[in-house]
Amino acid sequence: MRLGLRRNRDLAALDGRRFSLDGAMTLLSFALLLVIVVIPIFMIVYHAFFYQGRFDPSLFASQLLDPKTLGSMWNTVKIAFWVTLFGTVMGVFYAWLLGRSDIPAKGLMRALFSIPYMFPPFLGAMAWDLLLNGRSGYLNRWLVRAFGLAGAPFNINSVWGIVFVEISYYFPFVFMQVVSALERMDPTLEECARIAGARQMTVIRKITLPLVLPAISAGALLILISSLAHFGVPSILGFSQGIFTLPTQIFDTIQRAEGSFEGIRQGAALSILLVVVVSAALIVQKKVLSAGSYDIIKGKSMRPTLIKLRGSRIPLLILAVATLVMIVVVPLVMIFLVGLVKAYGLPLIPKNFTLNNYVKVFSASGTFASIKNSLFASSTAGVVCMFLGTLIAYVVQKIRPRGRGVLEVLSVLPYSIPGTVLAVGVILAWSGSLGGISLYNTIWIILVAYLARYLSFSMKSSSAALLQVHPSLEEAARACGASHTESLKDVTLPLIRPAMVAGFFLIFLPAMREVTTSVLLYGPYTRTLGVQIYSLRDAGMMPQAAALGSVAILLIIVCNAVVTYLTRDRKGV
């Protein structure tokens, strides 16, 4: 670090200025993170524990002891636990099946198993609600008629229904991490165990799984945090039955208070509880990983031996295909079919189909406005985060000023904070209480929230690229007479441009389908695409909501295809 500091001071001296470009970039990074990240988080803590400038924990205590809060907290933890457990088991099983066995069509199935990662879970919840709603679900009604049942055999509007839908959309977090780790494994230990006479299950249990524990743990943590903080699925499936989680209770509390300051304070107090729960999950994951050493997975790079399934090959193939049909095909088909039906509840047969729902959706002024708002907020957040994340990454990795650790933590902190909590903080910070600046009910408040939420994506992407750029390249440019700005513009930025572009799309795609943060921040003219679908469904306009949902799915597929095309030759630095 000392060498890095001296080098940068020497480079600054070449510019003949006491206050160097490095100093300006460092100062700008701290100032921007102060505005985007620190102030909203501070406002949440302040309003949860202070009232009119005095320390007053009574609001937090009353929220904590409220039976409804305790019930929501229990539901949050219970749902997250079961989603993490079953999602991890499912992800590890299919990662092993597609990564280490000789099952047919592995490449195709591997791509299909990653599809749920692309789509917003709230659209999946909507599809399953249309199918398995306790009163009006299409499948339930058909089963009752076909078998003369007294009541609906399934009820998706329950805690276990929420668990099922969240598992369908979160297990790829584990699947994608573990399948990659399994393919990089050194097979020597497994082969030694087999030569020594160990059975296949013993090898998997005692050697394979322990070696990929960090990948399993990382994926499980992503599932856990996502489930704890998730709003869409619990709100769509739980509200009608009075099933609340902490994110949905925060939303409900603020909605019931009609945006009053006291309601937002109550939301802030609930947000503290949610942050405590998420922090506890992070600590548990750290304890799990600190219990062992996993350096052996970084050994030789050789291709692991494929395990022959023999007689189990076809049954396991059928199981994998059936799983794909259930979690990918059924929800998508349901959304498209209901988007075509004349009225919700009519049988899904051709004579009941019409395109009027699409006509109604696109003739409504709110639809184009919501698409325009989503495109504006997503693309602007992507561009701004791309440059801001690169700026912070450059300061952290190249300039290395004092306090760079704080800078790094601040830039990734919002990613571990639930979107609902971040939205409450942004409301408290930018609704006129600070310097009279009010962004409430404008698209700018959604943009500020997106910047905070997705900044870490571009920062991590640019950091990885900058670590591969040797300082000698900049030094050579400076020695040839280039200024610091010119060396940055002509040497460093072109080298990390692919990572910056990748960072943009990492932000653009999730922001396009975002609903958790936007649902608390939108105003009459600033609905995003996700919020518009949610609002149509909330108003009982199921076919129109499904029609717009199918448009959103097509939009996501097109955007994803563009991303794949543009990044197909990306080789990094």
XYZ file of C-alpha atoms in Angstrom:
573
model
C 0.000 0.000 0.000
C 2.861 2.374 0.830
C 4.381 1.732 -2.573
C 1.024 2.429 -4.236
C 0.580 5.709 -2.365
C 4.094 6.883 -3.199
C 3.606 5.968 -6.853
C 0.390 7.933 -7.047
C 1.973 10.943 -5.355
C 4.806 10.794 -7.838
C 2.326 10.642 -10.681
C 0.419 13.603 -9.225
C 3.676 15.567 -9.017
C 4.152 15.019 -12.741
C 0.994 17.070 -13.288
C 2.563 19.937 -11.306
C -0.537 20.282 -9.109
C -0.770 20.024 -5.323
C -4.363 18.911 -5.485
C -4.212 15.965 -7.876
C -6.861 14.268 -9.963
C -6.530 11.336 -7.557
C -7.518 13.585 -4.663
C -10.469 14.977 -6.597
C -11.715 11.479 -7.491
C -11.352 10.292 -3.901
C -13.243 13.302 -2.557
C -15.976 12.911 -5.186
C -16.400 9.201 -4.366
C -16.864 9.881 -0.659
C -19.265 12.772 -1.367
C -21.445 10.739 -3.739
C -21.650 7.761 -1.380
C -22.527 10.121 1.446
C -25.492 11.439 -0.537
C -26.667 8.156 -2.095
C -26.003 5.643 0.692
C -25.138 7.173 4.080
C -27.908 9.765 4.351
C -30.853 7.358 3.635
C -29.515 4.766 6.097
C -28.870 7.433 8.745
C -32.407 8.781 8.304
C -33.921 5.337 8.954
C -31.981 4.895 12.198
C -32.614 8.494 13.273
C -36.382 8.412 12.757
C -36.707 4.981 14.352
C -35.039 6.077 17.592
C -35.414 9.889 17.710
C -38.461 12.129 17.690
C -38.253 15.932 17.397
C -34.533 15.796 18.203
C -34.937 13.699 21.380
C -33.984 10.053 21.887
C -37.289 8.209 21.945
C -37.214 4.416 21.582
C -40.931 4.075 22.385
C -41.925 3.769 18.696
C -39.392 1.010 18.070
C -40.436 -0.799 21.277
C -44.140 -0.574 20.404
C -43.520 -1.945 16.914
C -41.303 -4.713 18.256
C -43.884 -5.850 20.815
C -46.876 -5.576 18.464
C -48.320 -9.100 17.970
C -48.763 -8.368 14.250
C -45.060 -7.535 13.963
C -44.088 -10.696 15.827
C -46.322 -12.713 13.501
C -44.785 -11.060 10.444
C -41.290 -11.666 11.773
C -42.098 -15.324 12.397
C -43.547 -15.694 8.880
C -40.481 -13.979 7.394
C -38.042 -16.260 9.182
C -40.133 -19.410 8.601
C -40.569 -18.783 4.868
C -36.900 -17.835 4.403
C -35.752 -20.952 6.302
C -37.790 -23.410 4.242
C -37.051 -21.633 0.942
C -33.322 -21.695 1.732
C -33.369 -25.340 2.835
C -35.387 -26.759 -0.070
C -33.915 -24.323 -2.615
C -30.383 -25.340 -1.610
C -31.159 -29.067 -1.754
C -32.818 -28.645 -5.156
C -30.012 -26.467 -6.505
C -27.262 -28.870 -5.322
C -29.102 -31.927 -6.665
C -29.595 -30.514 -10.164
C -26.081 -29.009 -10.178
C -24.665 -32.467 -9.467
C -27.003 -34.130 -11.991
C -26.144 -31.710 -14.827
C -22.534 -31.104 -13.837
C -21.219 -34.531 -12.898
C -23.478 -37.203 -14.351
C -23.969 -38.559 -17.900
C -27.645 -37.516 -18.111
C -28.698 -36.670 -21.748
C -29.247 -33.098 -23.071
C -27.220 -31.542 -20.276
C -26.373 -28.335 -22.169
C -29.989 -27.584 -23.075
C -31.300 -28.396 -19.615
C -28.587 -26.323 -17.971
C -29.715 -23.286 -19.976
C -33.387 -23.974 -19.203
C -32.723 -24.356 -15.458
C -31.247 -20.832 -15.467
C -34.418 -19.304 -16.998
C -36.223 -18.693 -13.655
C -33.294 -16.438 -12.693
C -34.258 -14.059 -15.542
C -37.911 -13.585 -14.676
C -39.399 -11.560 -11.824
C -40.776 -13.905 -9.132
C -43.927 -11.791 -8.735
C -44.992 -12.773 -12.277
C -44.544 -16.424 -11.275
C -46.654 -15.808 -8.167
C -49.332 -14.253 -10.357
C -49.311 -17.281 -12.678
C -49.585 -19.797 -9.855
C -52.335 -17.731 -8.227
C -54.307 -17.917 -11.488
C -53.821 -21.674 -11.485
C -54.093 -22.715 -7.821
C -56.050 -19.968 -6.074
C -58.197 -21.605 -3.394
C -61.438 -20.145 -4.806
C -60.908 -19.317 -8.468
C -57.764 -21.151 -9.622
C -58.239 -22.803 -13.035
C -56.644 -26.101 -12.027
C -58.535 -26.240 -8.738
C -61.883 -25.673 -10.461
C -61.116 -28.312 -13.081
C -60.147 -30.867 -10.412
C -63.321 -30.133 -8.408
C -65.497 -30.606 -11.509
C -63.623 -33.627 -12.831
C -63.516 -35.600 -9.574
C -66.560 -34.177 -7.764
C -64.462 -32.866 -4.893
C -66.066 -30.938 -2.035
C -63.398 -28.239 -2.079
C -60.265 -27.037 -3.841
C -57.456 -29.592 -3.373
C -54.706 -26.928 -3.501
C -54.363 -23.496 -1.963
C -51.426 -21.453 -3.203
C -52.471 -18.550 -0.946
C -50.660 -19.935 2.071
C -47.231 -19.918 3.683
C -46.362 -23.143 1.884
C -47.588 -21.688 -1.412
C -45.233 -18.731 -0.943
C -42.423 -21.160 -0.104
C -43.117 -23.212 -3.254
C -43.083 -20.206 -5.614
C -39.977 -18.658 -4.051
C -38.102 -21.985 -4.302
C -38.971 -22.114 -8.029
C -37.278 -18.758 -8.626
C -34.421 -18.810 -6.109
C -32.913 -22.305 -6.443
C -30.875 -21.162 -9.523
C -28.747 -19.066 -7.118
C -27.328 -22.330 -5.718
C -27.571 -24.274 -8.974
C -25.450 -21.835 -11.014
C -22.749 -21.474 -8.343
C -22.447 -25.170 -7.496
C -22.493 -26.499 -11.073
C -19.573 -24.216 -11.880
C -17.642 -25.351 -8.767
C -18.293 -29.027 -9.527
C -16.892 -28.660 -13.036
C -13.681 -27.084 -11.695
C -13.079 -29.767 -9.066
C -9.913 -31.817 -8.921
C -11.204 -35.420 -9.198
C -8.120 -37.014 -7.528
C -9.657 -37.374 -4.059
C -12.867 -38.871 -5.423
C -10.910 -41.367 -7.518
C -8.771 -42.335 -4.504
C -11.889 -42.941 -2.422
C -13.432 -45.112 -5.145
C -10.197 -47.139 -5.488
C -10.230 -47.621 -1.703
C -13.685 -49.176 -2.012
C -16.007 -46.319 -1.000
C -19.542 -46.405 -2.437
C -20.723 -43.587 -4.739
C -23.028 -42.073 -2.118
C -20.206 -42.118 0.431
C -17.918 -40.295 -2.012
C -20.574 -37.659 -2.678
C -21.364 -37.198 1.031
C -17.821 -37.183 2.409
C -15.751 -35.688 -0.422
C -17.737 -33.988 -3.207
C -20.177 -31.943 -1.099
C -17.611 -30.728 1.495
C -15.355 -29.501 -1.314
C -18.078 -27.326 -2.823
C -19.382 -26.084 0.530
C -18.282 -22.446 -0.121
C -20.288 -22.383 -3.371
C -23.288 -23.995 -1.637
C -22.995 -21.542 1.248
C -22.725 -18.507 -1.047
C -25.767 -19.590 -3.061
C -27.752 -20.428 0.083
C -26.968 -16.994 1.523
C -28.242 -15.331 -1.651
C -31.474 -17.336 -1.361
C -31.807 -16.489 2.329
C -31.284 -12.736 1.891
C -33.502 -12.586 -1.198
C -36.303 -14.458 0.557
C -36.054 -12.397 3.765
C -36.266 -9.161 1.776
C -38.716 -10.256 -0.915
C -41.934 -8.330 -1.390
C -43.630 -9.505 -4.607
C -44.501 -13.164 -3.908
C -45.689 -12.717 -0.267
C -47.795 -9.704 -1.237
C -49.514 -11.406 -4.198
C -50.131 -14.719 -2.426
C -50.382 -13.609 1.201
C -52.371 -10.355 1.368
C -55.747 -11.974 0.609
C -55.280 -14.425 3.504
C -53.776 -11.937 5.982
C -50.330 -13.522 5.739
C -47.718 -10.808 6.226
C -43.930 -10.806 6.169
C -41.822 -7.873 7.348
C -41.419 -6.352 3.833
C -45.161 -6.604 3.125
C -45.998 -5.243 6.578
C -43.733 -2.234 5.972
C -45.610 -1.619 2.708
C -49.003 -2.155 4.349
C -48.147 0.160 7.265
C -47.120 3.010 4.964
C -50.092 2.441 2.639
C -52.593 2.408 5.504
C -51.117 5.640 6.869
C -51.622 7.122 3.361
C -48.027 8.309 3.285
C -48.249 10.263 6.578
C -44.984 10.981 8.385
C -45.995 8.833 11.368
C -46.651 5.889 9.040
C -43.238 6.301 7.437
C -41.654 6.430 10.932
C -43.386 3.151 11.773
C -42.042 1.741 8.504
C -38.551 2.890 9.527
C -38.857 1.080 12.878
C -39.952 -2.098 11.091
C -37.048 -1.657 8.672
C -34.599 -1.809 11.586
C -36.072 -5.195 12.555
C -35.701 -6.456 8.995
C -32.074 -5.294 8.852
C -31.394 -7.111 12.160
C -32.829 -10.346 10.734
C -30.782 -10.028 7.523
C -27.613 -9.196 9.517
C -28.124 -12.311 11.645
C -28.274 -14.355 8.417
C -24.983 -12.829 7.232
C -23.294 -13.655 10.567
C -24.509 -17.270 10.422
C -23.101 -17.682 6.903
C -19.750 -16.259 7.980
C -19.624 -18.707 10.923
C -20.349 -21.630 8.606
C -17.524 -20.727 6.240
C -15.029 -19.969 9.008
C -15.432 -23.505 10.385
C -13.214 -25.101 7.726
C -10.607 -24.666 5.023
C -11.521 -25.154 1.371
C -8.287 -24.251 -0.410
C -8.141 -27.710 -1.996
C -10.772 -26.655 -4.553
C -8.294 -24.206 -6.049
C -5.925 -26.970 -7.098
C -5.253 -28.379 -10.548
C -7.649 -27.615 -13.332
C -8.769 -30.888 -14.812
C -12.107 -32.229 -15.928
C -13.908 -34.313 -13.287
C -14.953 -37.819 -14.226
C -18.609 -38.149 -15.195
C -20.607 -40.567 -13.076
C -22.590 -43.158 -15.036
C -26.244 -43.237 -13.965
C -26.930 -46.583 -15.697
C -30.527 -47.646 -14.935
C -31.362 -44.324 -13.263
C -30.530 -42.323 -16.402
C -34.046 -42.222 -17.933
C -36.010 -41.829 -14.647
C -33.752 -38.904 -13.635
C -34.133 -37.368 -17.111
C -37.932 -37.591 -16.745
C -37.689 -36.002 -13.294
C -35.566 -33.121 -14.636
C -37.912 -32.510 -17.588
C -40.968 -32.629 -15.291
C -39.320 -30.067 -12.991
C -38.604 -27.792 -15.949
C -42.197 -28.054 -17.153
C -43.494 -27.172 -13.691
C -41.240 -24.216 -12.895
C -40.706 -22.750 -16.378
C -43.371 -23.854 -18.867
C -46.535 -23.889 -16.739
C -46.212 -20.319 -15.311
C -45.255 -18.828 -18.683
C -48.091 -20.568 -20.557
C -50.562 -19.520 -17.849
C -49.585 -15.842 -18.111
C -49.910 -15.865 -21.916
C -53.246 -17.757 -21.930
C -54.928 -15.586 -19.277
C -53.661 -12.532 -21.168
C -55.812 -13.724 -24.095
C -59.016 -14.704 -22.285
C -62.100 -12.442 -22.655
C -62.874 -12.415 -18.927
C -61.133 -13.936 -15.928
C -62.786 -17.228 -15.027
C -63.846 -18.257 -18.554
C -62.443 -21.616 -19.708
C -59.078 -21.355 -21.454
C -60.295 -22.500 -24.871
C -59.817 -20.800 -28.292
C -63.396 -19.453 -28.583
C -62.857 -17.406 -25.393
C -59.630 -15.834 -26.601
C -59.291 -12.257 -27.779
C -56.601 -9.646 -28.301
C -58.743 -6.963 -26.671
C -56.760 -7.178 -23.434
C -53.640 -6.107 -25.306
C -55.604 -3.347 -27.035
C -56.933 -2.121 -23.661
C -53.510 -2.305 -22.059
C -51.813 -0.358 -24.826
C -54.640 2.161 -25.222
C -54.294 3.051 -21.529
C -51.955 6.000 -21.093
C -50.357 4.422 -18.012
C -48.891 1.482 -19.950
C -46.580 3.401 -22.258
C -45.741 5.749 -19.407
C -44.746 2.819 -17.183
C -42.588 1.266 -19.924
C -41.016 4.661 -20.592
C -40.394 5.200 -16.862
C -38.814 1.742 -16.498
C -36.608 2.251 -19.560
C -35.545 5.701 -18.359
C -34.858 4.669 -14.739
C -33.112 1.412 -15.743
C -30.924 2.842 -18.489
C -30.045 5.990 -16.531
C -29.233 3.959 -13.408
C -27.140 1.627 -15.571
C -25.135 4.456 -17.164
C -24.637 6.470 -13.957
C -23.741 3.380 -11.901
C -21.376 2.246 -14.654
C -19.298 5.442 -14.348
C -19.777 5.922 -10.593
C -18.920 2.286 -9.838
C -15.823 2.529 -12.045
C -14.789 5.750 -10.299
C -15.073 4.135 -6.853
C -13.378 0.951 -8.058
C -10.464 3.025 -9.425
C -10.118 4.898 -6.131
C -10.226 1.652 -4.122
C -7.965 -0.450 -6.360
C -5.509 2.090 -7.804
C -5.405 5.225 -5.669
C -5.824 3.333 -2.372
C -6.412 6.351 -0.133
C -6.848 6.190 3.632
C -10.326 4.940 4.432
C -10.624 2.962 1.210
C -12.074 0.091 3.237
C -14.912 2.391 4.341
C -15.449 3.433 0.727
C -15.660 -0.200 -0.381
C -18.080 -1.168 2.396
C -20.337 1.825 1.695
C -20.549 0.983 -1.997
C -21.689 -2.626 -1.406
C -23.750 -1.984 1.747
C -27.080 -1.244 -0.003
C -26.953 -4.626 -1.773
C -27.297 -6.421 1.574
C -30.094 -4.082 2.691
C -33.629 -5.106 1.653
C -35.127 -2.992 -1.143
C -38.123 -2.071 1.024
C -35.813 -0.702 3.720
C -33.811 1.268 1.192
C -37.034 2.758 -0.194
C -38.070 3.942 3.304
C -34.645 5.551 3.768
C -34.857 7.344 0.411
C -38.350 8.634 1.258
C -37.162 9.978 4.622
C -34.053 11.562 3.090
C -35.445 13.145 -0.038
C -38.955 14.229 0.835
C -38.090 17.747 1.861
C -36.572 17.165 5.309
C -33.003 17.833 4.085
C -32.459 21.346 2.762
C -36.012 21.464 1.448
C -35.088 19.066 -1.396
C -38.159 17.019 -2.239
C -38.062 14.287 -4.887
C -41.208 12.551 -3.596
C -43.653 11.462 -6.333
C -41.023 12.049 -9.026
C -39.080 9.589 -11.152
C -35.876 10.982 -9.620
C -36.541 9.401 -6.223
C -36.836 5.977 -7.928
C -33.609 6.703 -9.788
C -31.784 7.602 -6.556
C -32.970 4.330 -4.989
C -31.812 2.344 -8.046
C -28.396 4.042 -7.919
C -27.920 3.019 -4.299
C -29.299 -0.488 -4.800
C -27.282 -1.426 -7.904
C -24.054 0.519 -7.450
C -22.242 -2.521 -6.062
C -22.878 -4.461 -9.318
C -20.783 -2.117 -11.475
C -18.269 -1.504 -8.690
C -17.495 -5.223 -8.377
C -17.377 -5.697 -12.160
C -14.947 -2.775 -12.671
C -12.824 -3.753 -9.626
C -12.187 -7.206 -11.063
C -11.076 -5.656 -14.380
C -8.894 -2.963 -12.753
C -7.031 -5.585 -10.708
C -5.819 -7.023 -14.018
C -4.449 -3.694 -15.306
C -0.813 -3.373 -14.211
C 0.211 0.113 -12.937
C 3.158 0.115 -15.348
C 0.784 0.791 -18.266
C -0.350 4.115 -16.788
C 3.181 4.942 -15.692
C 4.492 4.369 -19.227
C 1.867 6.743 -20.630
C 2.753 9.366 -18.007
C 6.474 8.968 -18.691
C 5.756 9.648 -22.374
C 4.206 12.968 -21.457
C 0.509 12.112 -21.091
C -1.411 13.839 -18.306
C -3.216 11.812 -15.673
C -6.528 12.448 -17.404
C -5.101 11.373 -20.776
C -3.595 8.176 -19.337
C -6.951 7.329 -17.791
C -8.883 8.116 -20.976
C -6.502 6.497 -23.454
C -5.106 3.537 -21.468
C -7.121 2.430 -18.444
C -10.714 3.055 -19.539
C -10.384 1.306 -22.946
C -8.901 -1.734 -21.193
C -11.782 -2.070 -18.723
C -14.541 -1.043 -21.164
C -15.922 -4.634 -21.543
C -16.325 -4.891 -17.762
C -18.048 -1.499 -17.673
C -20.498 -2.594 -20.391
C -21.173 -5.833 -18.514
C -21.776 -3.772 -15.350
C -24.359 -1.675 -17.223
C -26.381 -4.728 -18.253
C -26.065 -6.293 -14.798
C -27.962 -3.234 -13.576
C -30.300 -2.597 -16.512
C -31.973 -6.036 -16.560
C -32.924 -6.373 -12.855
C -33.941 -2.692 -12.740
C -36.347 -3.235 -15.667
C -38.303 -5.847 -13.695
C -37.876 -4.285 -10.249
C -40.961 -3.921 -8.027
C -39.846 -4.205 -4.370
C -38.348 -0.699 -4.146
C -40.511 1.025 -6.769
C -43.816 0.004 -5.160
C -43.126 2.342 -2.207
C -41.697 5.193 -4.287
C -43.954 5.589 -7.307
C -46.279 8.529 -7.753
C -49.360 9.130 -9.960
C -47.200 9.654 -13.060
C -44.121 7.614 -12.194
C -45.278 4.015 -12.199
C -42.708 1.555 -13.459
C -43.557 -1.536 -15.531
C -43.501 -3.847 -12.499
C -45.672 -1.483 -10.473
C -48.171 -1.122 -13.354
C -48.609 -4.926 -13.556
C -48.904 -5.128 -9.765
C -51.516 -2.317 -9.744
C -53.627 -3.897 -12.517
C -53.701 -7.177 -10.637
C -54.431 -5.410 -7.349
C -57.428 -3.745 -9.047
C -58.792 -7.166 -10.085
C -57.981 -6.690 -13.796
C -56.382 -10.129 -14.115
C -56.448 -10.548 -17.930
C -55.010 -7.058 -18.467
C -52.341 -7.689 -15.818
C -51.475 -11.004 -17.494
C -51.372 -9.314 -20.937
C -48.958 -6.671 -19.668
C -47.026 -9.409 -17.827
C -46.564 -11.299 -21.107
C -45.327 -8.071 -22.730
C -42.838 -7.695 -19.855
C -41.660 -11.293 -20.387
C -41.088 -10.667 -24.108
C -39.256 -7.437 -23.272
C -36.992 -9.288 -20.811
C -36.290 -12.026 -23.387
C -35.353 -9.411 -26.024
C -33.137 -7.484 -23.563
C -31.461 -10.702 -22.450
C -30.822 -11.722 -26.079
C -29.262 -8.313 -26.738
C -27.052 -8.691 -23.659
C -25.961 -12.172 -24.736
C -25.178 -10.904 -28.239
C -23.228 -7.849 -27.095
C -21.189 -9.738 -24.486
C -20.610 -12.929 -26.493
C -17.008 -12.030 -27.298
C -16.192 -10.389 -23.976
C -12.865 -11.661 -22.782
C -12.202 -9.060 -20.108
C -8.868 -7.325 -19.830
